mmCIF file of C-alpha atoms in Angstrom:
data_model
loop_
_atom_site.group_PDB
_atom_site.id
_atom_site.type_symbol
_atom_site.label_atom_id
_atom_site.label_comp_id
_atom_site.label_asym_id
_atom_site.label_seq_id
_atom_site.Cartn_x
_atom_site.Cartn_y
_atom_site.Cartn_z
ATOM 1 C CA MET A 22 0.031 0.029 0.124
ATOM 2 C CA LYS A 23 2.819 2.334 0.929
ATOM 3 C CA TYR A 24 4.341 1.522 -2.391
ATOM 4 C CA LEU A 25 1.372 2.598 -4.115
ATOM 5 C CA VAL A 26 1.501 5.787 -2.239
ATOM 6 C CA ILE A 27 4.692 6.709 -3.144
ATOM 7 C CA THR A 28 4.108 5.646 -6.877
ATOM 8 C CA LEU A 29 1.365 7.941 -7.095
ATOM 9 C CA ILE A 30 3.160 10.998 -5.468
ATOM 10 C CA LEU A 31 6.163 10.586 -8.069
ATOM 11 C CA PHE A 32 3.664 9.671 -10.908
ATOM 12 C CA LEU A 33 1.968 13.119 -10.030
ATOM 13 C CA PHE A 34 5.108 14.836 -10.204
ATOM 14 C CA LEU A 35 5.890 13.449 -13.675
ATOM 15 C CA ASN A 36 2.615 14.501 -14.893
ATOM 16 C CA THR A 37 2.553 18.015 -13.557
ATOM 17 C CA TYR A 38 6.001 19.065 -13.873
ATOM 18 C CA SER A 39 7.765 19.326 -17.205
ATOM 19 C CA ILE A 40 11.376 17.820 -16.877
ATOM 20 C CA ALA A 41 12.083 19.532 -20.003
ATOM 21 C CA GLN A 42 11.736 22.773 -18.138
ATOM 22 C CA ILE A 43 15.182 22.243 -16.344
ATOM 23 C CA THR A 44 18.167 23.267 -17.894
ATOM 24 C CA PRO A 45 21.616 21.627 -17.313
ATOM 25 C CA GLN A 46 22.598 24.746 -14.975
ATOM 26 C CA GLU A 47 19.297 24.354 -12.986
ATOM 27 C CA SER A 48 20.108 20.806 -12.473
ATOM 28 C CA THR A 49 22.959 21.686 -10.368
ATOM 29 C CA VAL A 50 22.993 22.652 -6.598
ATOM 30 C CA GLY A 51 21.670 25.929 -6.847
ATOM 31 C CA PHE A 52 18.194 24.552 -8.296
ATOM 32 C CA GLN A 53 15.470 26.042 -6.388
ATOM 33 C CA MET A 54 12.172 23.934 -6.160
ATOM 34 C CA ASN A 55 8.546 25.264 -6.693
ATOM 35 C CA GLY A 56 5.578 25.080 -4.471
ATOM 36 C CA GLN A 57 4.549 21.790 -6.168
ATOM 37 C CA GLU A 58 7.561 19.928 -5.799
ATOM 38 C CA ASN A 59 7.824 21.247 -1.781
ATOM 39 C CA HIS A 60 4.421 19.623 -1.617
ATOM 40 C CA ILE A 61 5.543 16.274 -3.004
ATOM 41 C CA ILE A 62 8.556 16.505 -0.586
ATOM 42 C CA ASP A 63 6.414 17.033 2.252
ATOM 43 C CA SER A 64 4.312 14.165 1.500
ATOM 44 C CA LEU A 65 7.326 11.968 1.146
ATOM 45 C CA VAL A 66 8.511 13.184 4.539
ATOM 46 C CA GLU A 67 5.314 12.669 6.216
ATOM 47 C CA VAL A 68 5.538 8.744 4.912
ATOM 48 C CA ALA A 69 9.208 8.793 6.224
ATOM 49 C CA PHE A 70 8.317 10.010 9.760
ATOM 50 C CA GLN A 71 5.478 7.329 9.987
ATOM 51 C CA ASN A 72 7.644 4.591 9.107
ATOM 52 C CA SER A 73 10.777 5.170 11.031
ATOM 53 C CA TYR A 74 11.112 2.908 13.496
ATOM 54 C CA TYR A 75 13.913 4.968 15.073
ATOM 55 C CA LEU A 76 11.571 8.013 15.311
ATOM 56 C CA GLN A 77 8.820 5.868 16.813
ATOM 57 C CA THR A 78 11.102 4.848 19.167
ATOM 58 C CA LEU A 79 12.101 8.611 20.108
ATOM 59 C CA HIS A 80 8.405 9.405 20.777
ATOM 60 C CA GLU A 81 7.808 6.525 22.897
ATOM 61 C CA GLU A 82 11.012 7.321 24.962
ATOM 62 C CA ARG A 83 9.679 11.065 25.219
ATOM 63 C CA SER A 84 6.161 9.708 26.541
ATOM 64 C CA ILE A 85 7.826 7.796 29.183
ATOM 65 C CA ARG A 86 9.817 10.694 30.201
ATOM 66 C CA GLN A 87 6.707 12.962 30.235
ATOM 67 C CA THR A 88 5.149 10.383 32.419
ATOM 68 C CA LYS A 89 8.036 10.726 34.658
ATOM 69 C CA VAL A 90 7.823 14.455 35.209
ATOM 70 C CA TRP A 91 4.193 13.772 36.238
ATOM 71 C CA GLN A 92 5.198 11.269 38.723
ATOM 72 C CA GLU A 93 8.006 13.565 40.181
ATOM 73 C CA LYS A 94 5.440 16.388 40.589
ATOM 74 C CA ASN A 95 3.230 14.239 42.575
ATOM 75 C CA SER A 96 5.935 12.287 44.483
ATOM 76 C CA TRP A 97 5.555 14.929 47.437
ATOM 77 C CA LEU A 98 2.444 13.079 48.336
ATOM 78 C CA SER A 99 4.619 10.053 49.377
ATOM 79 C CA SER A 100 6.678 11.994 51.927
ATOM 80 C CA PHE A 101 3.564 11.971 54.201
ATOM 81 C CA ARG A 102 2.602 8.946 56.134
ATOM 82 C CA PHE A 103 -0.633 9.276 58.145
ATOM 83 C CA GLY A 104 -1.177 6.334 60.861
ATOM 84 C CA VAL A 105 -4.453 6.100 62.901
ATOM 85 C CA GLN A 106 -4.913 4.002 65.792
ATOM 86 C CA LEU A 107 -8.543 3.152 66.625
ATOM 87 C CA PHE A 108 -8.249 0.018 68.940
ATOM 88 C CA SER A 109 -6.657 -0.413 72.540
ATOM 89 C CA VAL A 110 -5.725 -3.511 73.814
ATOM 90 C CA THR A 111 -5.353 -4.288 77.496
ATOM 91 C CA ASN A 112 -4.531 -7.480 79.142
ATOM 92 C CA ASP A 113 -5.450 -8.704 82.562
ATOM 93 C CA TYR A 114 -2.807 -10.974 83.429
ATOM 94 C CA GLN A 115 -4.278 -12.547 86.630
ATOM 95 C CA SER A 116 -7.686 -13.347 85.135
ATOM 96 C CA GLU A 117 -6.066 -14.019 81.433
ATOM 97 C CA ILE A 118 -8.789 -11.937 80.049
ATOM 98 C CA SER A 119 -8.010 -9.231 77.035
ATOM 99 C CA ASN A 120 -10.179 -6.172 76.837
ATOM 100 C CA THR A 121 -10.471 -4.328 73.536
ATOM 101 C CA ALA A 122 -11.849 -0.824 73.403
ATOM 102 C CA LEU A 123 -12.885 0.977 70.601
ATOM 103 C CA LEU A 124 -12.002 4.766 70.146
ATOM 104 C CA PRO A 125 -11.027 5.723 73.752
ATOM 105 C CA SER A 126 -7.485 5.638 72.865
ATOM 106 C CA MET A 127 -7.660 6.738 69.361
ATOM 107 C CA GLY A 128 -4.433 8.423 68.162
ATOM 108 C CA VAL A 129 -3.197 9.846 64.949
ATOM 109 C CA ASN A 130 0.610 10.021 63.898
ATOM 110 C CA LEU A 131 2.305 11.915 60.960
ATOM 111 C CA GLN A 132 5.705 10.903 59.345
ATOM 112 C CA ILE A 133 7.270 13.294 57.059
ATOM 113 C CA SER A 134 10.184 12.656 54.769
ATOM 114 C CA PRO A 135 12.149 15.755 54.418
ATOM 115 C CA ASP A 136 14.379 14.373 51.935
ATOM 116 C CA LYS A 137 11.761 13.799 49.194
ATOM 117 C CA ILE A 138 10.304 17.362 49.803
ATOM 118 C CA ILE A 139 13.774 19.280 49.723
ATOM 119 C CA THR A 140 14.936 17.305 46.469
ATOM 120 C CA LEU A 141 11.471 17.687 44.772
ATOM 121 C CA PRO A 142 12.188 20.796 42.667
ATOM 122 C CA SER A 143 15.679 19.355 41.347
ATOM 123 C CA ARG A 144 13.996 16.003 40.479
ATOM 124 C CA VAL A 145 11.116 17.546 38.483
ATOM 125 C CA ARG A 146 13.811 19.849 36.865
ATOM 126 C CA ILE A 147 15.806 16.770 35.681
ATOM 127 C CA ALA A 148 12.805 14.900 34.585
ATOM 128 C CA LYS A 149 11.754 18.127 32.502
ATOM 129 C CA SER A 150 15.101 18.393 31.084
ATOM 130 C CA ASN A 151 15.231 14.750 29.906
ATOM 131 C CA VAL A 152 11.897 15.511 28.149
ATOM 132 C CA ARG A 153 13.480 18.361 26.353
ATOM 133 C CA THR A 154 16.341 16.141 25.362
ATOM 134 C CA SER A 155 13.750 13.683 23.831
ATOM 135 C CA GLU A 156 12.186 16.400 21.749
ATOM 136 C CA ASN A 157 15.532 17.687 20.532
ATOM 137 C CA ASP A 158 16.338 14.189 19.697
ATOM 138 C CA ILE A 159 13.158 13.853 17.772
ATOM 139 C CA LEU A 160 13.444 17.200 15.800
ATOM 140 C CA ARG A 161 17.249 16.224 15.012
ATOM 141 C CA GLN A 162 16.068 12.850 13.640
ATOM 142 C CA GLN A 163 13.201 14.736 11.536
ATOM 143 C CA LYS A 164 15.848 17.137 10.132
ATOM 144 C CA ILE A 165 18.182 13.991 9.224
ATOM 145 C CA LEU A 166 14.911 12.205 7.588
ATOM 146 C CA ARG A 167 13.937 15.637 5.749
ATOM 147 C CA SER A 168 17.378 16.201 4.315
ATOM 148 C CA TRP A 169 17.598 12.608 3.053
ATOM 149 C CA VAL A 170 14.257 12.793 1.383
ATOM 150 C CA GLU A 171 15.034 16.019 -0.160
ATOM 151 C CA GLN A 172 18.599 14.802 -1.425
ATOM 152 C CA LYS A 173 17.196 11.470 -3.084
ATOM 153 C CA TYR A 174 14.256 13.576 -4.498
ATOM 154 C CA LEU A 175 16.727 15.845 -6.147
ATOM 155 C CA ASP A 176 18.924 12.767 -7.065
ATOM 156 C CA TYR A 177 15.831 11.479 -8.880
ATOM 157 C CA LEU A 178 15.155 14.660 -10.709
ATOM 158 C CA GLN A 179 18.764 14.741 -11.892
ATOM 159 C CA ALA A 180 18.588 11.043 -12.967
ATOM 160 C CA LEU A 181 15.225 11.743 -14.972
ATOM 161 C CA GLU A 182 16.966 14.830 -16.744
ATOM 162 C CA VAL A 183 20.041 12.493 -17.507
ATOM 163 C CA VAL A 184 17.563 9.940 -19.129
ATOM 164 C CA ARG A 185 15.855 12.884 -21.218
ATOM 165 C CA LEU A 186 19.148 14.334 -22.355
ATOM 166 C CA ARG A 187 20.342 10.761 -23.491
ATOM 167 C CA LYS A 188 17.212 10.111 -25.132
ATOM 168 C CA GLU A 189 17.498 13.345 -27.261
ATOM 169 C CA ARG A 190 21.064 12.627 -28.180
ATOM 170 C CA LEU A 191 20.325 8.924 -29.031
ATOM 171 C CA GLN A 192 17.442 10.304 -31.416
ATOM 172 C CA ALA A 193 19.797 12.758 -33.208
ATOM 173 C CA GLN A 194 22.381 10.179 -33.681
ATOM 174 C CA LEU A 195 19.777 7.637 -34.902
ATOM 175 C CA GLU A 196 18.822 10.713 -37.273
ATOM 176 C CA MET A 197 22.365 11.211 -38.273
ATOM 177 C CA ALA A 198 22.958 7.458 -38.855
ATOM 178 C CA VAL A 199 20.127 7.341 -41.726
ATOM 179 C CA LEU A 200 21.558 10.469 -43.131
ATOM 180 C CA ILE A 201 25.055 8.936 -43.480
ATOM 181 C CA LYS A 202 23.815 5.622 -44.690
ATOM 182 C CA GLU A 203 22.023 7.508 -47.343
ATOM 183 C CA LYS A 204 25.207 9.324 -48.333
ATOM 184 C CA PHE A 205 27.010 6.195 -48.022
ATOM 185 C CA LYS A 206 24.441 4.725 -50.840
ATOM 186 C CA ILE A 207 25.414 7.532 -53.314
ATOM 187 C CA GLY A 208 29.075 7.577 -52.641
ATOM 188 C CA GLU A 209 29.115 10.697 -50.436
ATOM 189 C CA ALA A 210 30.038 9.004 -47.123
ATOM 190 C CA LYS A 211 32.809 6.646 -46.399
ATOM 191 C CA LEU A 212 32.173 2.926 -44.785
ATOM 192 C CA ASP A 213 34.363 4.593 -41.760
ATOM 193 C CA GLU A 214 31.848 6.882 -41.119
ATOM 194 C CA VAL A 215 28.890 4.536 -41.200
ATOM 195 C CA ILE A 216 30.628 2.216 -38.650
ATOM 196 C CA GLN A 217 31.580 5.278 -36.499
ATOM 197 C CA THR A 218 28.123 6.466 -36.324
ATOM 198 C CA GLN A 219 26.838 3.091 -35.579
ATOM 199 C CA GLY A 220 29.134 2.572 -32.997
ATOM 200 C CA GLY A 221 28.279 5.865 -31.236
ATOM 201 C CA ILE A 222 24.486 4.515 -31.319
ATOM 202 C CA GLU A 223 25.692 1.574 -29.216
ATOM 203 C CA GLN A 224 27.413 3.608 -26.783
ATOM 204 C CA MET A 225 24.490 5.832 -26.241
ATOM 205 C CA GLU A 226 22.162 3.138 -26.009
ATOM 206 C CA GLU A 227 24.424 1.499 -23.285
ATOM 207 C CA GLY A 228 24.475 4.815 -21.484
ATOM 208 C CA LEU A 229 20.710 5.431 -21.506
ATOM 209 C CA ILE A 230 20.056 1.986 -20.050
ATOM 210 C CA ARG A 231 22.655 2.711 -17.198
ATOM 211 C CA SER A 232 20.757 6.050 -16.628
ATOM 212 C CA GLN A 233 17.310 4.343 -16.790
ATOM 213 C CA PHE A 234 18.743 1.893 -14.041
ATOM 214 C CA ALA A 235 20.162 4.820 -11.914
ATOM 215 C CA ALA A 236 16.779 6.424 -11.980
ATOM 216 C CA GLU A 237 14.932 3.209 -11.002
ATOM 217 C CA LYS A 238 17.534 2.433 -8.228
ATOM 218 C CA ILE A 239 17.048 5.838 -6.558
ATOM 219 C CA PHE A 240 13.206 5.112 -6.916
ATOM 220 C CA ARG A 241 13.567 1.687 -5.162
ATOM 221 C CA GLU A 242 15.817 3.448 -2.580
ATOM 222 C CA ILE A 243 13.075 5.953 -1.553
ATOM 223 C CA ASN A 244 10.699 3.267 -1.675
ATOM 224 C CA VAL A 245 12.777 0.568 0.574
ATOM 225 C CA MET A 246 13.621 3.568 3.261
ATOM 226 C CA ILE A 247 10.283 5.242 3.540
ATOM 227 C CA GLY A 248 7.709 2.427 1.615
ATOM 228 C CA GLU A 249 5.998 -0.471 2.639
ATOM 229 C CA GLU A 250 8.737 -1.813 5.189
ATOM 230 C CA LYS A 251 9.573 0.631 8.014
ATOM 231 C CA ALA A 252 12.741 2.387 7.992
ATOM 232 C CA SER A 253 15.419 1.580 10.643
ATOM 233 C CA PHE A 254 16.623 5.018 10.934
#
């Protein structure tokens, strides 16, 4: 299902964005993405966040530390211990009879643990600091994931641009080969030119296949890391 989501996102890009609009200069580091591309990246980043095992672990750790803050704030209650005595027992050793009385000897005692009260502010401070550490870890990991997605997306754009350019050059070489063969038939071109042109076509075809595989590889990397299987980072 997640693979389908990513496929649809990239399909939307290919149908709403003309790769021919990117010049070789714009395909460099200085390339600026528009609103549509940022929306696609945001969608991919959201999927990455949802499928990152490590990010999920950080969220769980933050939740545990937030619970710890609540526990520390209420730990002062355990500093007080109340005791109530409702019964009194007297023994008459001569008659071997025990008398139990209710309420006449009722007593209340209170025990306080000063150490827990004194250290309460510092313990709450430490607990809150641990929560902030978890939040910073989450933000840091989200930045790492977003940076990875953006870089892979730009790599994918670049790979598609390479495919487009090689297709254009291959088409031009094929047209040239037809022209040279026609000239060869009427004696206006040499056999070496025909062979050289054909060799150029074969090299360009190999280069096109490599660039197509490179684009496919990047797409699969994106899918593996943020797709159907949860990412390990």
